[in-house]
Coordinates of C-alpha atoms and ligand atoms in Angstrom, one line a residue:
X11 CA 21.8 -28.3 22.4
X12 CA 19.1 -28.0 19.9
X13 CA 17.3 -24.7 19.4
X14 CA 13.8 -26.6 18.8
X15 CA 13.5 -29.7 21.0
X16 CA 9.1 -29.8 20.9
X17 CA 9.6 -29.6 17.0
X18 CA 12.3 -32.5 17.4
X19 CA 10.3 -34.6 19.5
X20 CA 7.0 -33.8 17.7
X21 CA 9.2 -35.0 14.3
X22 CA 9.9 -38.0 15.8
X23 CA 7.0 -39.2 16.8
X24 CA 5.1 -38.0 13.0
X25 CA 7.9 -39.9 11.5
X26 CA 6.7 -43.1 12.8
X27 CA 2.9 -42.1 11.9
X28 CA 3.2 -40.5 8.7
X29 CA 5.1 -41.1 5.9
X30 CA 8.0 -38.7 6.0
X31 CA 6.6 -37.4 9.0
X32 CA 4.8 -34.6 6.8
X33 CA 1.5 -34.4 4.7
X34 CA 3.0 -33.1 1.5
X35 CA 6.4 -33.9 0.5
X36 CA 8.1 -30.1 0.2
X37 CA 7.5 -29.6 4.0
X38 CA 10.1 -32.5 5.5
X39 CA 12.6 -29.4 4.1
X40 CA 15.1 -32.4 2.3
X41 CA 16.0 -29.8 -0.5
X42 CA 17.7 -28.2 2.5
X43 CA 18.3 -30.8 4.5
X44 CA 17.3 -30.6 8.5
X45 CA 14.6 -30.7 10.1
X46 CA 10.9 -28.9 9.6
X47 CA 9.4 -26.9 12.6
X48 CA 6.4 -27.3 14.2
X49 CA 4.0 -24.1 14.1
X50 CA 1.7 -23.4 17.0
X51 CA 0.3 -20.5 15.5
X52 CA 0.7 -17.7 12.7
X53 CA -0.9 -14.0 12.9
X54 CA 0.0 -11.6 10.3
X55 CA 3.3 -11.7 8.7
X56 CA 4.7 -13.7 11.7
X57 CA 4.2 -17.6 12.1
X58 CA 5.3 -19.0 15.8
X59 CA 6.9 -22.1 16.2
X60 CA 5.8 -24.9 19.7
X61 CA 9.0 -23.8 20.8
X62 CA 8.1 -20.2 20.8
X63 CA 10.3 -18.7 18.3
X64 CA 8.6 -16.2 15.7
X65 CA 9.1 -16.2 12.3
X66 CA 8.8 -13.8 9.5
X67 CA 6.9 -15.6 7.0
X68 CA 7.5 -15.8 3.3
X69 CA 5.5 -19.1 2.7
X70 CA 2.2 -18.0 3.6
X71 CA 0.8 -21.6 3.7
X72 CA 2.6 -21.8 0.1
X73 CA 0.7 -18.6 -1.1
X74 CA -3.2 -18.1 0.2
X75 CA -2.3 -15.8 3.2
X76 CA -2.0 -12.7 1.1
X77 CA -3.8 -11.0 3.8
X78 CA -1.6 -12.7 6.2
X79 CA -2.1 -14.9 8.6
X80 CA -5.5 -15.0 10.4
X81 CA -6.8 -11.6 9.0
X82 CA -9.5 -10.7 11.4
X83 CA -12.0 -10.5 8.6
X84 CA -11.5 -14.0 7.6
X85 CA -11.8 -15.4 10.7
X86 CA -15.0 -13.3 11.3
X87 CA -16.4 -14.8 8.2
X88 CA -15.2 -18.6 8.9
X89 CA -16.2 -18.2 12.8
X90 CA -20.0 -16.8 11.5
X91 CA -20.1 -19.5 8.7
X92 CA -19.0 -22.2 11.1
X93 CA -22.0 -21.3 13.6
X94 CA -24.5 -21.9 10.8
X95 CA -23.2 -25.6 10.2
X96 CA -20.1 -27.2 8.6
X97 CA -20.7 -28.8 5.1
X98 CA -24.5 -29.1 3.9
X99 CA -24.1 -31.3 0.7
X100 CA -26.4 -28.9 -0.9
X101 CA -26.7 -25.4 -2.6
X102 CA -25.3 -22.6 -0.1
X103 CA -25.6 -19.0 -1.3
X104 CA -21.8 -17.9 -0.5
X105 CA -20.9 -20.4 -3.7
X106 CA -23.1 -18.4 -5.8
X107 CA -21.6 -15.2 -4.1
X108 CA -18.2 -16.2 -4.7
X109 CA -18.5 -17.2 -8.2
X110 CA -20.2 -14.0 -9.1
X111 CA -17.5 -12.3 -7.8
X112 CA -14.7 -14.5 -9.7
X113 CA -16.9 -13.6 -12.5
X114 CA -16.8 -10.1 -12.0
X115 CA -12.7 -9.9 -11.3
X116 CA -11.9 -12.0 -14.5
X117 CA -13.1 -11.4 -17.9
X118 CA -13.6 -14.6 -19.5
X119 CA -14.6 -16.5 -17.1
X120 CA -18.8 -17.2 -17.8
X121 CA -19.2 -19.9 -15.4
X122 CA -17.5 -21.4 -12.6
X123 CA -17.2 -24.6 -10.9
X124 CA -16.0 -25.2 -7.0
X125 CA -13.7 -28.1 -5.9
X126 CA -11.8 -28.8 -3.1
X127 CA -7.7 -28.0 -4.5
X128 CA -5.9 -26.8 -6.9
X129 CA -4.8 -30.6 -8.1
X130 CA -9.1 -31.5 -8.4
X131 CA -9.3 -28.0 -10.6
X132 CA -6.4 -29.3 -13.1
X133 CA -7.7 -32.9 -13.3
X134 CA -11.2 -31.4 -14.2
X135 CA -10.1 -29.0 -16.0
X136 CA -8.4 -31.8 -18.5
X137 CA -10.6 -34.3 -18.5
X138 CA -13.5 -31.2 -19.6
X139 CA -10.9 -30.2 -22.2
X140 CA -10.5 -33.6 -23.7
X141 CA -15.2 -34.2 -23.7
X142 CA -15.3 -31.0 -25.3
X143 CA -12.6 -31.4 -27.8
X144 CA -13.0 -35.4 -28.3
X145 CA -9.0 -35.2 -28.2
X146 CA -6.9 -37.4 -26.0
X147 CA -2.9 -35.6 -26.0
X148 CA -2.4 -32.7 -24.6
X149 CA 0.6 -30.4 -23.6
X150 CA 2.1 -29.0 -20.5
X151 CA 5.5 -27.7 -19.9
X152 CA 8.5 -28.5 -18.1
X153 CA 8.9 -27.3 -14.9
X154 CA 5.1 -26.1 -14.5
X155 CA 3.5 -27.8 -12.0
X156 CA -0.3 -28.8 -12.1
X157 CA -1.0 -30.5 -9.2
X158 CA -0.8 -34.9 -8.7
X159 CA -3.0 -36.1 -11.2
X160 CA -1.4 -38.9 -13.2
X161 CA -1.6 -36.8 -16.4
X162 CA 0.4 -34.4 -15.0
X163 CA 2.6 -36.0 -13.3
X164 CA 4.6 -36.1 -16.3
X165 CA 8.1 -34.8 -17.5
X166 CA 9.7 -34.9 -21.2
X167 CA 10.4 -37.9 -22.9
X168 CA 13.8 -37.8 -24.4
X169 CA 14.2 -35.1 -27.6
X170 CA 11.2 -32.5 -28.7
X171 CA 8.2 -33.8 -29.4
X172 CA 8.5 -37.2 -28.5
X173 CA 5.7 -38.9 -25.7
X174 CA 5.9 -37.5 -21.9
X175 CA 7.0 -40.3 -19.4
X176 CA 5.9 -41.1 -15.6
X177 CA 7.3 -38.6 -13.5
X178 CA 6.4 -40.8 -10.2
X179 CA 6.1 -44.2 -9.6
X180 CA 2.6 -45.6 -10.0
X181 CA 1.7 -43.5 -13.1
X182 CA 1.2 -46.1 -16.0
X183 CA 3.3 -45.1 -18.9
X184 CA -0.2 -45.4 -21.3
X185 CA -1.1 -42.4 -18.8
X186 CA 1.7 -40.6 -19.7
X187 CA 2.4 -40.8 -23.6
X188 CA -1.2 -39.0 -23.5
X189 CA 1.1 -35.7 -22.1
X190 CA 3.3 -33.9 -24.3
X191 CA 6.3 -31.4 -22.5
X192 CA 7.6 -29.0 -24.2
X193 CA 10.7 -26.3 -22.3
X194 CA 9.3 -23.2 -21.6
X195 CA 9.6 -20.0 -23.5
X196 CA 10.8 -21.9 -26.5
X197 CA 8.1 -20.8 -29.5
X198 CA 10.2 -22.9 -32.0
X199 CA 9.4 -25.7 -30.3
X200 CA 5.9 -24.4 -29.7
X201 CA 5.4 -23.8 -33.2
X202 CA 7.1 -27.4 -34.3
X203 CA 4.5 -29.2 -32.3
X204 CA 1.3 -27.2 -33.4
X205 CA 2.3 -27.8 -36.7
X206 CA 2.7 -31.4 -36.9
X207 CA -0.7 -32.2 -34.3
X208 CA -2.0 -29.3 -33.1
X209 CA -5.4 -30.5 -34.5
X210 CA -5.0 -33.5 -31.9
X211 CA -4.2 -31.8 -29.2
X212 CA -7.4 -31.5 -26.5
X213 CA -5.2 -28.8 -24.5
X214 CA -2.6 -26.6 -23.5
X215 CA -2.4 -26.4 -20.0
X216 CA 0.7 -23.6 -18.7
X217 CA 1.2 -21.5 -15.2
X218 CA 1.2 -18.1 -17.4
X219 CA 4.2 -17.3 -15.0
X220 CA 5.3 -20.4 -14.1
X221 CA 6.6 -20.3 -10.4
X222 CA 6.7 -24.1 -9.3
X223 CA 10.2 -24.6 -10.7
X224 CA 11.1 -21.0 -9.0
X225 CA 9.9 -18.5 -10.5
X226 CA 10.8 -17.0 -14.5
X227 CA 8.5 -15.0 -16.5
X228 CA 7.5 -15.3 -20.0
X229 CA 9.6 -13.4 -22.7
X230 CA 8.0 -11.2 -24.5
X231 CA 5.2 -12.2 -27.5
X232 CA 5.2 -15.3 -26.0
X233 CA 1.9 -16.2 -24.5
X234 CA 0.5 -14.4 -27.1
X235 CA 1.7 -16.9 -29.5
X236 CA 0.7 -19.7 -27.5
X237 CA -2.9 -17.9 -27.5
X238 CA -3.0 -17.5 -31.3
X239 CA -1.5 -21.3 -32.1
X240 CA -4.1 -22.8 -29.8
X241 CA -7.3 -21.1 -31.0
X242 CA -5.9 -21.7 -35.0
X243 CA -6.4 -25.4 -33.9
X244 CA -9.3 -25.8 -31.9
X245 CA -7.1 -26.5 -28.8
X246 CA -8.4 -25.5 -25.4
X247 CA -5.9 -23.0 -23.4
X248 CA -6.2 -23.8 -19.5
X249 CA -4.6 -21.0 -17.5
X250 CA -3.4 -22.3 -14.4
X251 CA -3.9 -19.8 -12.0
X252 CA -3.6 -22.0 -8.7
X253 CA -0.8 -19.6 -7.8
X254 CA -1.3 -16.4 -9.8
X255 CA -5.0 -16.2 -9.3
X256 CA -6.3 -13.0 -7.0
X257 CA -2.3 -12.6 -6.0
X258 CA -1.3 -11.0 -9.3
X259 CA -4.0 -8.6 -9.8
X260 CA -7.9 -9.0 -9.8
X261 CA -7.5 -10.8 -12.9
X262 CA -4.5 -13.2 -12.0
X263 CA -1.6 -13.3 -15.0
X264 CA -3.8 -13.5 -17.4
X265 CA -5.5 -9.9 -16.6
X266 CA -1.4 -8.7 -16.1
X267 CA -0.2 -10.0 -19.8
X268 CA -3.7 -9.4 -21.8
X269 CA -4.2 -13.2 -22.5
X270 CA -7.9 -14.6 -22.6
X271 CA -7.6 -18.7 -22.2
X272 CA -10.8 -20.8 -22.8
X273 CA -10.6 -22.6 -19.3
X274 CA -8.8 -21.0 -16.0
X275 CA -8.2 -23.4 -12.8
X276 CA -7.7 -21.4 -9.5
X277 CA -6.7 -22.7 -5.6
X278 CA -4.7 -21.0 -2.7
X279 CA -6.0 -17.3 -2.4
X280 CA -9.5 -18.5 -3.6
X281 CA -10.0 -20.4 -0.8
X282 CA -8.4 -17.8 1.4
X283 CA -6.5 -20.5 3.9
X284 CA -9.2 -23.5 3.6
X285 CA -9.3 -26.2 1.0
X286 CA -11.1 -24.5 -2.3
X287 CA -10.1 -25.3 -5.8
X288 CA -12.0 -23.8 -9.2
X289 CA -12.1 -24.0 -12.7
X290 CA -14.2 -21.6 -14.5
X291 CA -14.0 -20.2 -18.1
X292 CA -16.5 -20.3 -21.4
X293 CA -19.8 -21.3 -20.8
X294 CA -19.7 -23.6 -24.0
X295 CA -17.0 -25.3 -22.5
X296 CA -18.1 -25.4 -18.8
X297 CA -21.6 -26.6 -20.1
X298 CA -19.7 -29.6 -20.9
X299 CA -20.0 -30.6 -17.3
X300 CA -21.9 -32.8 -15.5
X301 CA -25.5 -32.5 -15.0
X302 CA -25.4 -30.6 -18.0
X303 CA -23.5 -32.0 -20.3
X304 CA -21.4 -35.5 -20.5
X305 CA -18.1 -34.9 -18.6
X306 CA -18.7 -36.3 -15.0
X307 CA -17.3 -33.9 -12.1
X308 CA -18.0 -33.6 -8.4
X309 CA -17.3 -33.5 -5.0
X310 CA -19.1 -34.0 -1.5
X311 CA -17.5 -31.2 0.0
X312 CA -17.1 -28.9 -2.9
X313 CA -18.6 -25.5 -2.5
X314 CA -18.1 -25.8 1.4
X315 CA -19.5 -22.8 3.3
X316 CA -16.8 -22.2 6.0
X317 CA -14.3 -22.1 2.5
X318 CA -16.6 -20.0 0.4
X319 CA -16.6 -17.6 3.2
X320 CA -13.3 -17.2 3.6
X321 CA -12.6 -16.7 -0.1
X322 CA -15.3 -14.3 -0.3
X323 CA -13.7 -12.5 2.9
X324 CA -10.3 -12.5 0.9
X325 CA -11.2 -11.3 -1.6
X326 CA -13.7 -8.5 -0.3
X327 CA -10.9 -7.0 1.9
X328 CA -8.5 -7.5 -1.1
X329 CA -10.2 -5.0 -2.4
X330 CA -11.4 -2.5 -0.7
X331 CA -8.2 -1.8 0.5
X332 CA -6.2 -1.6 -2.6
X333 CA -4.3 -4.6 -1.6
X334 CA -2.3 -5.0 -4.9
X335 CA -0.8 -1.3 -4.9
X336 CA 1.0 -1.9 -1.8
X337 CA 1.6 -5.4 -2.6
X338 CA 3.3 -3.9 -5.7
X339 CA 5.1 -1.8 -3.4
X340 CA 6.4 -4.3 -1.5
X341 CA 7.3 -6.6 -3.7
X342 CA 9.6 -3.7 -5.3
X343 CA 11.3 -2.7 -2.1
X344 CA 12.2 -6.4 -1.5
X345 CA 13.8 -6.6 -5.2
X346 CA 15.8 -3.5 -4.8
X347 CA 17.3 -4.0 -1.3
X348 CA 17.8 -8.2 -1.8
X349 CA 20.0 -7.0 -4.9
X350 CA 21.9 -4.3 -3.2
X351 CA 22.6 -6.7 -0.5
X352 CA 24.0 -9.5 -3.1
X353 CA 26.1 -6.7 -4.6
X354 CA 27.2 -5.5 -1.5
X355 CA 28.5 -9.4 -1.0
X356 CA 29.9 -10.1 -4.3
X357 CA 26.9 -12.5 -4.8
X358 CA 25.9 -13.7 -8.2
X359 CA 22.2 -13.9 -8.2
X360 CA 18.8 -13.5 -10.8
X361 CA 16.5 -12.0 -7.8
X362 CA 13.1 -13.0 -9.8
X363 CA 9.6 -11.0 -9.4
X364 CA 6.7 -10.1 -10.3
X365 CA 3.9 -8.2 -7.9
X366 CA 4.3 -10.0 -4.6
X367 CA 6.4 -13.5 -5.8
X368 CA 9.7 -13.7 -5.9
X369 CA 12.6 -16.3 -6.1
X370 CA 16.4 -15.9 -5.4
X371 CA 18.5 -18.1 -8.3
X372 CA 22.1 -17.9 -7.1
X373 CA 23.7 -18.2 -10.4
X374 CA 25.1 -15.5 -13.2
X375 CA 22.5 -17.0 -15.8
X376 CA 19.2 -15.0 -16.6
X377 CA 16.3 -17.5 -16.0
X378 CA 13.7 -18.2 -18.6
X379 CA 13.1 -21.6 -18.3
X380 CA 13.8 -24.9 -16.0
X381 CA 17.1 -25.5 -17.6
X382 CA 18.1 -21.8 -16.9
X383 CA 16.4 -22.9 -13.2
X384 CA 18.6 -25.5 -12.7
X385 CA 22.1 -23.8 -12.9
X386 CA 21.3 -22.2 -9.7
X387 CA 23.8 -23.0 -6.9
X388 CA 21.3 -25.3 -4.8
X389 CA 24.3 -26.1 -1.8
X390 CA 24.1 -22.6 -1.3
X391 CA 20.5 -22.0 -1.3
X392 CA 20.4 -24.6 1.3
X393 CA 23.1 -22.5 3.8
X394 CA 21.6 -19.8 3.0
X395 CA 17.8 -21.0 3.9
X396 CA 18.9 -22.4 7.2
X397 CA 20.9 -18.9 7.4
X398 CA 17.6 -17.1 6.9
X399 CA 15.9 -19.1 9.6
X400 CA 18.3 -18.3 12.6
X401 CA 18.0 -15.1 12.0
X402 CA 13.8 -15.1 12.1
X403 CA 13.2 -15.1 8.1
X404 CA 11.3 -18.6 7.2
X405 CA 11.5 -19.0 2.9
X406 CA 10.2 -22.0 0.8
X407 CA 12.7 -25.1 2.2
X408 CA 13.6 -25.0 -1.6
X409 CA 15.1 -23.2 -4.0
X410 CA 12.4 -24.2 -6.3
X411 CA 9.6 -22.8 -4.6
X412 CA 8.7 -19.3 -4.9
X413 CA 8.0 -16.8 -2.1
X414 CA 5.4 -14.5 -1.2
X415 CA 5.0 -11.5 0.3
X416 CA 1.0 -10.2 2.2
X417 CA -0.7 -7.5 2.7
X418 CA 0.6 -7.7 6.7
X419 CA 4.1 -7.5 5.9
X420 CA 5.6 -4.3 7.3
X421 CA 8.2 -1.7 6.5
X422 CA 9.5 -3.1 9.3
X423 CA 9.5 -6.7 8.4
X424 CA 11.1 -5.7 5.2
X425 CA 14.1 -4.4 6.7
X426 CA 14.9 -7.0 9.3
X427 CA 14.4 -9.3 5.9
X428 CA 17.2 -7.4 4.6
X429 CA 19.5 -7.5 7.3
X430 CA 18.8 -11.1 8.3
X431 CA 19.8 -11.2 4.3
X432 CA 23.3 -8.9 4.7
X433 CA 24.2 -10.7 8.0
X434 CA 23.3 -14.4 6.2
X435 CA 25.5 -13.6 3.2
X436 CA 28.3 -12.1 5.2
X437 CA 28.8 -15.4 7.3
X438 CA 28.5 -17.4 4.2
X439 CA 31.3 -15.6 2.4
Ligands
PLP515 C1 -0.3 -25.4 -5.8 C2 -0.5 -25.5 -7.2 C3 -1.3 -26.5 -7.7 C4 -1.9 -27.6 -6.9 O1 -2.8 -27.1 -5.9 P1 -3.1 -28.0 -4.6 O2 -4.2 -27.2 -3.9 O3 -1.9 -28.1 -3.9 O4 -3.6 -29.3 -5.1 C5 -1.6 -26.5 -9.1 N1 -1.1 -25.6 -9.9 C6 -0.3 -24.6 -9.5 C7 0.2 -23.6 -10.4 C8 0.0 -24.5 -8.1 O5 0.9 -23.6 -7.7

């Protein structure tokens, strides 16, 4: 007999409304294969399925519940905001509020513009990139993820430095060839390209930890590199801080590894649960934008006030209560005991962090890049995520996801993490 028969029925019935049954592809959990749950509500670090079983949570709504689930400050804030009216259309003084505050946390960052996701803040953040520079190519790298815009929905062609090609259906390929991939980590290859058109290239655009192919860092020297190469040739750097933004520090990655990029893009944690994007970064570049200058941007809902609040909320209570030292904390205690538990088990694996992300690779191969990614043991990730789950842990439904850890996860939690962990491996082996 199934242990979730509302999720099973509610599945069935989205399957025949929705494609896939789910609103973004990750969540119909085929990297694992089953079947997603249903969640009737989340509180803390604990998320509660319609069938009433309760989670620990290491998704976190894919990364803005740092505070955890329905903090009561937030939903103070979002309540109070929502009494006042919805969406107005027009200036509301939390945007200004919020963007001083961004302002305030990153250095760099002049001006700021509010949109509605992270994908809207890395199509903007291109298309200003290309008015400002009058160039057309420009550069991402494989297995960073920007959001669904067509330019970015691109992977490598075939061999370095040749043109990027659709990665989904329904991107032309004249799209594409626009989009340059290079691996990541690689400053040969870095170097190769700059030299033969960095003075054509309108931008680089990189996850400064890139954590949508798992999670790897970047060696050493190697940012600043990148930094150096693009400013030599006029190239706009765009930091995309989506992920890292407000959950690595005050000032994202790029406070963490000392790198200043001309443009930064920022979702998740900004919005603090509700649908906020942002791009922010030089004011010569941001006065490229529309009604100022000639690169059109905008957005009827952008700058909403029930989302404004519950960034400003976030990031407020972020902190005042020195959110990233135990975050920090946390994050370490996870490391140690996850690879004392592998050990314990025989268990090849790279257990990947930094502050409060982290990724389990189960292979013997450090990771630095999306090839390294890829010799993971993804059969076993799946057993293991389903192994996780019946014993109350709930990780990404794939191996290349990263996880995250809030402000409301426990001592407690930790250690029923780790021995859902010890029991998982010790059925498995
Ligand atoms: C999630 C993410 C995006 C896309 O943000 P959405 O709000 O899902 O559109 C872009 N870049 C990075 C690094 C992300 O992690």
């Amino acid at each position: 007999m199934s242990i979730r028969p509302r999720s099973e029925a509610l599945f069935a019935e989205a399957l025949r409304h929705i494609p896939g049954g789910v609103n973004s592809p990750v969540r119909a959990f085929r990297a694992v294969g089953g079947q997603p749950f249903f969640v009737h509500s989340a509180r803390g670090s604990r998320i509660t399925d319609v069938d009433g079983h309760e989670l620990i949570d290491y998704v976190l709504t894919w990364g803005p519940a740092i505070l955890g689930h329905a903090h009561p400050r937030v939903i103070e804030a979002v309540q109070s905001a929502a009494a006042r009216g919805t969406s107005f259309g027009i200036p509301n003084p939390a945007e200004v509020e919020l963007a001083a505050l961004v302002k305030q946390w990153v250095p760099g960052i002049d001006k700021l513009r509010f949109c509605n996701s992270g994908t809207e803040a890395c199509m903007s953040a291109i298309r200003l990139a290309r008015g400002f520079t009058g160039r057309d190519r420009i550069l991402k790298f494989d297995g960073c993820y920007h959001g669904h815009a067509d330019a970015l929905l691109v992977k490598a062609g075939s061999g370095a430095l040749t043109l990027g090609q659709p990665d989904s259906a329904g991107v032309p390929a004249d799209v594409a060839k626009h989009t340059l991939v290079l691996p990541f980590n690689d400053v040969d290859a870095l170097e190769a390209l700059f030299a033969q058109q960095g003075t054509e290239l309108a931008a680089v655009i990189v996850e400064l930890v890139p954590a949508n192919a798992g999670l790897y860092l970047p060696r050493p020297g190697y940012l600043e590199r990148l930094r150096e190469l693009t400013r030599q040739h006029g190239t706009v750097l765009i930091a995309d801080e989506v992920m890292t933004g407000f959950r690595l520090g005050r000032a994202g990655a790029q406070g963490r590894f000392g790198i200043q990029p001309d443009l930064s893009t920022f979702g998740k944690v900004i919005g603090g649960g509700l649908p906020v994007g942002a791009l922010g970064g030089r004011a010569e570049i941001m006065d490229y934008l529309a009604p100022l200058g000639p690169v059109y941007q905008a957005g009827t809902l952008s700058g909403n006030p029930l989302a404004m609040a519950a960034g400003l909320a976030t990031l407020r209570e972020l902190e005042a209560t020195d959110a990233f030292t135990r975050l920090e904390w946390a994050g370490a205690r996870l490391e140690s005991g996850m690879n004392e538990v592998a050990r314990r088990h025989g268990r090849p694996v790279q257990f990947q962090r930094i502050g409060s992300m982290f990724c389990a690779y189960f292979t013997d191969r450090p990771v630095w890049n999306l090839a390294d990614a890829m010799t993971s043991d993804r059969a076993f990730f799946a057993r293991f995520f389903h192994g996780m789950l019946a014993h109350g842990v709930y990780l990404a439904p794939s191996q290349f996801e990263a996880g995250f850890l809030s402000t409301a996860h426990s001592d407690d939690d930790l250690d029923r993490t780790l021995e859902a962990a010890d029991r998982t491996l010790a059925q498995l082996s």
